[in-house]
Amino acid sequence: MKPHDKDELTSWLRRIAGQVAGIQRMVEEDRRPLDVATQVSAVRGGLAKITGTLLTSHFEETAALVLGADSARERRELIDELVRLFERRET
């Protein structure tokens, strides 16, 4: 993983941790469900961003391996891994 990606992920994870703590406080304080749901949605968006960054990084690394693979079998296994990666992203 690139250092820039790692820094970005760390920043997003800290932000999400703060949002989750805020959601917990909101629930404890009996805040309006719509307000809590809005914050939950923000956390989900942050997690989606993290997932996208992780999958992109993995794709880049795996694609480089595919291009450098010596055997057709190895290339096929790596391509299958990339396909599973895309399938996971769609769910």
Short mmCIF file of N, CA, C and O in Angstrom, two decimals, residues 2-87:
data_model
loop_
_atom_site.label_atom_id
_atom_site.label_comp_id
_atom_site.label_asym_id
_atom_site.label_seq_id
_atom_site.Cartn_x
_atom_site.Cartn_y
_atom_site.Cartn_z
N LYS A 2 0.50 2.20 -0.77
CA LYS A 2 1.27 3.45 -0.87
C LYS A 2 1.17 4.23 0.45
O LYS A 2 0.12 4.23 1.09
N PRO A 3 2.25 4.90 0.83
CA PRO A 3 2.21 5.69 2.07
C PRO A 3 1.07 6.72 2.07
O PRO A 3 0.42 6.93 3.10
N HIS A 4 0.81 7.35 0.92
CA HIS A 4 -0.28 8.33 0.84
C HIS A 4 -1.62 7.67 1.16
O HIS A 4 -2.45 8.23 1.88
N ASP A 5 -1.84 6.48 0.61
CA ASP A 5 -3.09 5.75 0.88
C ASP A 5 -3.20 5.40 2.36
O ASP A 5 -4.27 5.51 2.95
N LYS A 6 -2.09 4.97 2.94
CA LYS A 6 -2.09 4.61 4.36
C LYS A 6 -2.44 5.81 5.23
O LYS A 6 -3.23 5.72 6.16
N ASP A 7 -1.85 6.96 4.90
CA ASP A 7 -2.16 8.19 5.63
C ASP A 7 -3.63 8.56 5.49
O ASP A 7 -4.29 8.96 6.46
N GLU A 8 -4.14 8.44 4.27
CA GLU A 8 -5.55 8.76 4.02
C GLU A 8 -6.47 7.82 4.79
O GLU A 8 -7.44 8.26 5.42
N LEU A 9 -6.15 6.53 4.79
CA LEU A 9 -6.97 5.56 5.52
C LEU A 9 -6.94 5.84 7.02
O LEU A 9 -7.98 5.78 7.68
N THR A 10 -5.77 6.15 7.53
CA THR A 10 -5.65 6.45 8.96
C THR A 10 -6.50 7.67 9.32
O THR A 10 -7.20 7.66 10.35
N SER A 11 -6.47 8.67 8.49
CA SER A 11 -7.27 9.87 8.73
C SER A 11 -8.76 9.54 8.72
O SER A 11 -9.51 9.98 9.60
N TRP A 12 -9.19 8.78 7.71
CA TRP A 12 -10.60 8.41 7.64
C TRP A 12 -11.02 7.55 8.84
O TRP A 12 -12.11 7.73 9.39
N LEU A 13 -10.16 6.62 9.26
CA LEU A 13 -10.50 5.77 10.40
C LEU A 13 -10.64 6.58 11.68
O LEU A 13 -11.55 6.32 12.48
N ARG A 14 -9.78 7.57 11.86
CA ARG A 14 -9.91 8.43 13.05
C ARG A 14 -11.22 9.21 13.01
O ARG A 14 -11.91 9.36 14.02
N ARG A 15 -11.54 9.72 11.83
CA ARG A 15 -12.78 10.47 11.67
C ARG A 15 -13.99 9.58 11.98
O ARG A 15 -14.90 9.97 12.70
N ILE A 16 -13.97 8.38 11.45
CA ILE A 16 -15.08 7.44 11.66
C ILE A 16 -15.18 7.06 13.13
O ILE A 16 -16.29 6.98 13.68
N ALA A 17 -14.04 6.84 13.78
CA ALA A 17 -14.06 6.51 15.21
C ALA A 17 -14.73 7.64 16.00
O ALA A 17 -15.55 7.38 16.91
N GLY A 18 -14.43 8.86 15.66
CA GLY A 18 -15.07 10.00 16.32
C GLY A 18 -16.57 10.05 16.04
O GLY A 18 -17.36 10.35 16.93
N GLN A 19 -16.94 9.75 14.80
CA GLN A 19 -18.36 9.75 14.45
C GLN A 19 -19.11 8.66 15.21
O GLN A 19 -20.22 8.88 15.70
N VAL A 20 -18.49 7.48 15.33
CA VAL A 20 -19.15 6.38 16.06
C VAL A 20 -19.31 6.75 17.53
O VAL A 20 -20.36 6.50 18.13
N ALA A 21 -18.29 7.35 18.11
CA ALA A 21 -18.40 7.80 19.51
C ALA A 21 -19.52 8.82 19.64
O ALA A 21 -20.29 8.81 20.61
N GLY A 22 -19.63 9.69 18.64
CA GLY A 22 -20.71 10.68 18.64
C GLY A 22 -22.08 10.04 18.54
O GLY A 22 -23.04 10.46 19.20
N ILE A 23 -22.18 9.00 17.73
CA ILE A 23 -23.46 8.28 17.60
C ILE A 23 -23.83 7.64 18.94
O ILE A 23 -24.99 7.69 19.36
N GLN A 24 -22.85 7.07 19.61
CA GLN A 24 -23.11 6.46 20.91
C GLN A 24 -23.64 7.51 21.89
O GLN A 24 -24.63 7.27 22.59
N ARG A 25 -23.03 8.68 21.90
CA ARG A 25 -23.50 9.75 22.79
C ARG A 25 -24.92 10.16 22.41
O ARG A 25 -25.76 10.40 23.28
N MET A 26 -25.18 10.26 21.12
CA MET A 26 -26.51 10.66 20.66
C MET A 26 -27.58 9.67 21.13
O MET A 26 -28.65 10.08 21.58
N VAL A 27 -27.26 8.38 21.06
CA VAL A 27 -28.21 7.36 21.52
C VAL A 27 -28.41 7.48 23.02
O VAL A 27 -29.55 7.44 23.52
N GLU A 28 -27.32 7.64 23.77
CA GLU A 28 -27.41 7.77 25.22
C GLU A 28 -28.21 9.00 25.62
O GLU A 28 -28.90 9.01 26.65
N GLU A 29 -28.15 10.05 24.81
CA GLU A 29 -28.87 11.30 25.10
C GLU A 29 -30.27 11.32 24.51
O GLU A 29 -30.95 12.35 24.55
N ASP A 30 -30.70 10.19 23.95
CA ASP A 30 -32.04 10.08 23.34
C ASP A 30 -32.28 11.13 22.26
O ASP A 30 -33.36 11.74 22.18
N ARG A 31 -31.27 11.34 21.43
CA ARG A 31 -31.43 12.27 20.31
C ARG A 31 -32.41 11.69 19.30
O ARG A 31 -32.68 10.50 19.28
N ARG A 32 -32.90 12.57 18.44
CA ARG A 32 -33.89 12.15 17.44
C ARG A 32 -33.32 11.06 16.54
O ARG A 32 -32.17 11.15 16.10
N PRO A 33 -34.12 10.02 16.28
CA PRO A 33 -33.66 8.93 15.42
C PRO A 33 -33.16 9.41 14.06
O PRO A 33 -32.18 8.87 13.54
N LEU A 34 -33.78 10.42 13.49
CA LEU A 34 -33.35 10.92 12.19
C LEU A 34 -31.94 11.50 12.27
O LEU A 34 -31.11 11.30 11.37
N ASP A 35 -31.63 12.19 13.36
CA ASP A 35 -30.29 12.74 13.54
C ASP A 35 -29.26 11.62 13.68
O ASP A 35 -28.17 11.70 13.11
N VAL A 36 -29.62 10.59 14.43
CA VAL A 36 -28.71 9.45 14.61
C VAL A 36 -28.50 8.75 13.27
O VAL A 36 -27.38 8.42 12.89
N ALA A 37 -29.59 8.54 12.54
CA ALA A 37 -29.51 7.87 11.24
C ALA A 37 -28.63 8.66 10.27
O ALA A 37 -27.89 8.07 9.47
N THR A 38 -28.69 9.97 10.34
CA THR A 38 -27.85 10.81 9.48
C THR A 38 -26.37 10.55 9.77
O THR A 38 -25.55 10.44 8.85
N GLN A 39 -26.03 10.45 11.04
CA GLN A 39 -24.64 10.18 11.42
C GLN A 39 -24.22 8.77 11.03
O GLN A 39 -23.09 8.54 10.60
N VAL A 40 -25.12 7.82 11.17
CA VAL A 40 -24.83 6.44 10.75
C VAL A 40 -24.55 6.42 9.25
O VAL A 40 -23.61 5.76 8.78
N SER A 41 -25.31 7.17 8.50
CA SER A 41 -25.10 7.26 7.05
C SER A 41 -23.73 7.84 6.73
O SER A 41 -23.05 7.39 5.80
N ALA A 42 -23.32 8.83 7.49
CA ALA A 42 -22.00 9.43 7.29
C ALA A 42 -20.89 8.41 7.55
O ALA A 42 -19.90 8.35 6.82
N VAL A 43 -21.06 7.59 8.57
CA VAL A 43 -20.08 6.55 8.88
C VAL A 43 -20.03 5.53 7.74
O VAL A 43 -18.94 5.13 7.30
N ARG A 44 -21.19 5.15 7.25
CA ARG A 44 -21.22 4.19 6.14
C ARG A 44 -20.51 4.76 4.92
O ARG A 44 -19.79 4.05 4.22
N GLY A 45 -20.69 6.04 4.66
CA GLY A 45 -20.00 6.68 3.54
C GLY A 45 -18.48 6.66 3.72
O GLY A 45 -17.73 6.40 2.78
N GLY A 46 -18.04 6.91 4.94
CA GLY A 46 -16.61 6.86 5.23
C GLY A 46 -16.05 5.45 5.07
O GLY A 46 -14.96 5.27 4.52
N LEU A 47 -16.80 4.47 5.53
CA LEU A 47 -16.36 3.08 5.36
C LEU A 47 -16.31 2.69 3.89
O LEU A 47 -15.40 1.97 3.47
N ALA A 48 -17.25 3.19 3.10
CA ALA A 48 -17.23 2.92 1.66
C ALA A 48 -15.98 3.52 1.02
O ALA A 48 -15.36 2.91 0.15
N LYS A 49 -15.61 4.70 1.46
CA LYS A 49 -14.39 5.34 0.94
C LYS A 49 -13.16 4.51 1.29
O LYS A 49 -12.28 4.31 0.46
N ILE A 50 -13.10 4.02 2.52
CA ILE A 50 -11.99 3.18 2.95
C ILE A 50 -11.94 1.91 2.11
O ILE A 50 -10.88 1.51 1.62
N THR A 51 -13.09 1.29 1.93
CA THR A 51 -13.15 0.07 1.12
C THR A 51 -12.65 0.34 -0.30
O THR A 51 -11.87 -0.44 -0.84
N GLY A 52 -13.08 1.43 -0.88
CA GLY A 52 -12.64 1.78 -2.23
C GLY A 52 -11.14 1.97 -2.32
O GLY A 52 -10.49 1.48 -3.25
N THR A 53 -10.57 2.64 -1.34
CA THR A 53 -9.13 2.86 -1.33
C THR A 53 -8.37 1.55 -1.18
O THR A 53 -7.39 1.29 -1.88
N LEU A 54 -8.83 0.69 -0.26
CA LEU A 54 -8.19 -0.61 -0.07
C LEU A 54 -8.26 -1.48 -1.31
O LEU A 54 -7.27 -2.09 -1.73
N LEU A 55 -9.44 -1.54 -1.91
CA LEU A 55 -9.61 -2.38 -3.09
C LEU A 55 -8.81 -1.84 -4.28
O LEU A 55 -8.24 -2.62 -5.04
N THR A 56 -8.75 -0.54 -4.43
CA THR A 56 -7.96 0.05 -5.51
C THR A 56 -6.48 -0.29 -5.33
O THR A 56 -5.80 -0.68 -6.29
N SER A 57 -6.00 -0.17 -4.12
CA SER A 57 -4.61 -0.49 -3.83
C SER A 57 -4.33 -1.96 -4.15
O SER A 57 -3.33 -2.29 -4.80
N HIS A 58 -5.21 -2.83 -3.72
CA HIS A 58 -5.03 -4.25 -3.97
C HIS A 58 -5.10 -4.55 -5.47
O HIS A 58 -4.31 -5.34 -5.99
N PHE A 59 -6.01 -3.90 -6.15
CA PHE A 59 -6.13 -4.09 -7.60
C PHE A 59 -4.83 -3.70 -8.30
O PHE A 59 -4.33 -4.41 -9.17
N GLU A 60 -4.28 -2.55 -7.94
CA GLU A 60 -3.04 -2.09 -8.56
C GLU A 60 -1.90 -3.09 -8.34
O GLU A 60 -1.15 -3.41 -9.26
N GLU A 61 -1.80 -3.60 -7.11
CA GLU A 61 -0.74 -4.57 -6.80
C GLU A 61 -0.96 -5.88 -7.56
O GLU A 61 -0.02 -6.44 -8.13
N THR A 62 -2.19 -6.36 -7.59
CA THR A 62 -2.49 -7.63 -8.25
C THR A 62 -2.34 -7.50 -9.76
O THR A 62 -1.84 -8.41 -10.42
N ALA A 63 -2.76 -6.38 -10.33
CA ALA A 63 -2.63 -6.17 -11.78
C ALA A 63 -1.16 -6.21 -12.18
O ALA A 63 -0.81 -6.80 -13.22
N ALA A 64 -0.31 -5.64 -11.38
CA ALA A 64 1.12 -5.67 -11.68
C ALA A 64 1.63 -7.11 -11.64
O ALA A 64 2.46 -7.50 -12.48
N LEU A 65 1.13 -7.90 -10.71
CA LEU A 65 1.54 -9.30 -10.63
C LEU A 65 1.06 -10.08 -11.86
O LEU A 65 1.78 -10.93 -12.39
N VAL A 66 -0.17 -9.78 -12.30
CA VAL A 66 -0.71 -10.46 -13.49
C VAL A 66 0.18 -10.20 -14.69
O VAL A 66 0.54 -11.11 -15.45
N LEU A 67 0.58 -8.96 -14.87
CA LEU A 67 1.41 -8.61 -16.02
C LEU A 67 2.78 -9.27 -15.96
O LEU A 67 3.38 -9.55 -17.00
N GLY A 68 3.26 -9.54 -14.76
CA GLY A 68 4.57 -10.16 -14.62
C GLY A 68 4.53 -11.67 -14.42
O GLY A 68 5.58 -12.30 -14.28
N ALA A 69 3.34 -12.26 -14.42
CA ALA A 69 3.21 -13.70 -14.18
C ALA A 69 3.84 -14.50 -15.32
O ALA A 69 3.68 -14.18 -16.49
N ASP A 70 4.54 -15.55 -14.95
CA ASP A 70 5.23 -16.39 -15.93
C ASP A 70 4.30 -17.42 -16.58
O ASP A 70 4.45 -17.73 -17.74
N SER A 71 3.38 -17.96 -15.82
CA SER A 71 2.56 -19.04 -16.35
C SER A 71 1.12 -18.60 -16.56
O SER A 71 0.62 -17.69 -15.89
N ALA A 72 0.45 -19.26 -17.48
CA ALA A 72 -0.96 -18.98 -17.76
C ALA A 72 -1.80 -19.29 -16.53
O ALA A 72 -2.75 -18.57 -16.23
N ARG A 73 -1.44 -20.36 -15.80
CA ARG A 73 -2.19 -20.73 -14.60
C ARG A 73 -2.10 -19.62 -13.54
O ARG A 73 -3.09 -19.25 -12.92
N GLU A 74 -0.91 -19.11 -13.33
CA GLU A 74 -0.70 -18.04 -12.36
C GLU A 74 -1.49 -16.79 -12.76
O GLU A 74 -2.14 -16.16 -11.93
N ARG A 75 -1.44 -16.44 -14.04
CA ARG A 75 -2.21 -15.28 -14.52
C ARG A 75 -3.69 -15.50 -14.28
O ARG A 75 -4.40 -14.61 -13.84
N ARG A 76 -4.19 -16.71 -14.57
CA ARG A 76 -5.61 -17.03 -14.39
C ARG A 76 -6.01 -16.89 -12.93
O ARG A 76 -7.06 -16.33 -12.61
N GLU A 77 -5.19 -17.38 -12.01
CA GLU A 77 -5.48 -17.28 -10.57
C GLU A 77 -5.54 -15.82 -10.13
O GLU A 77 -6.44 -15.43 -9.36
N LEU A 78 -4.61 -15.03 -10.62
CA LEU A 78 -4.60 -13.61 -10.26
C LEU A 78 -5.79 -12.88 -10.86
O LEU A 78 -6.41 -12.02 -10.20
N ILE A 79 -6.14 -13.20 -12.08
CA ILE A 79 -7.31 -12.59 -12.72
C ILE A 79 -8.58 -12.98 -11.96
O ILE A 79 -9.45 -12.15 -11.72
N ASP A 80 -8.68 -14.25 -11.55
CA ASP A 80 -9.83 -14.68 -10.75
C ASP A 80 -9.93 -13.89 -9.45
O ASP A 80 -11.02 -13.52 -9.01
N GLU A 81 -8.77 -13.61 -8.85
CA GLU A 81 -8.76 -12.80 -7.63
C GLU A 81 -9.29 -11.40 -7.90
O GLU A 81 -10.06 -10.84 -7.12
N LEU A 82 -8.90 -10.82 -9.03
CA LEU A 82 -9.40 -9.49 -9.39
C LEU A 82 -10.91 -9.51 -9.62
O LEU A 82 -11.62 -8.58 -9.22
N VAL A 83 -11.40 -10.56 -10.24
CA VAL A 83 -12.85 -10.68 -10.47
C VAL A 83 -13.57 -10.74 -9.12
O VAL A 83 -14.58 -10.05 -8.91
N ARG A 84 -13.06 -11.52 -8.18
CA ARG A 84 -13.68 -11.60 -6.84
C ARG A 84 -13.65 -10.22 -6.17
O ARG A 84 -14.58 -9.83 -5.48
N LEU A 85 -12.57 -9.49 -6.39
CA LEU A 85 -12.45 -8.15 -5.85
C LEU A 85 -13.58 -7.26 -6.35
O LEU A 85 -14.24 -6.56 -5.57
N PHE A 86 -13.84 -7.29 -7.65
CA PHE A 86 -14.93 -6.48 -8.21
C PHE A 86 -16.28 -6.95 -7.70
O PHE A 86 -17.16 -6.13 -7.42
N GLU A 87 -16.46 -8.24 -7.58
CA GLU A 87 -17.73 -8.77 -7.08
C GLU A 87 -18.00 -8.28 -5.66
O GLU A 87 -19.11 -7.91 -5.31
#
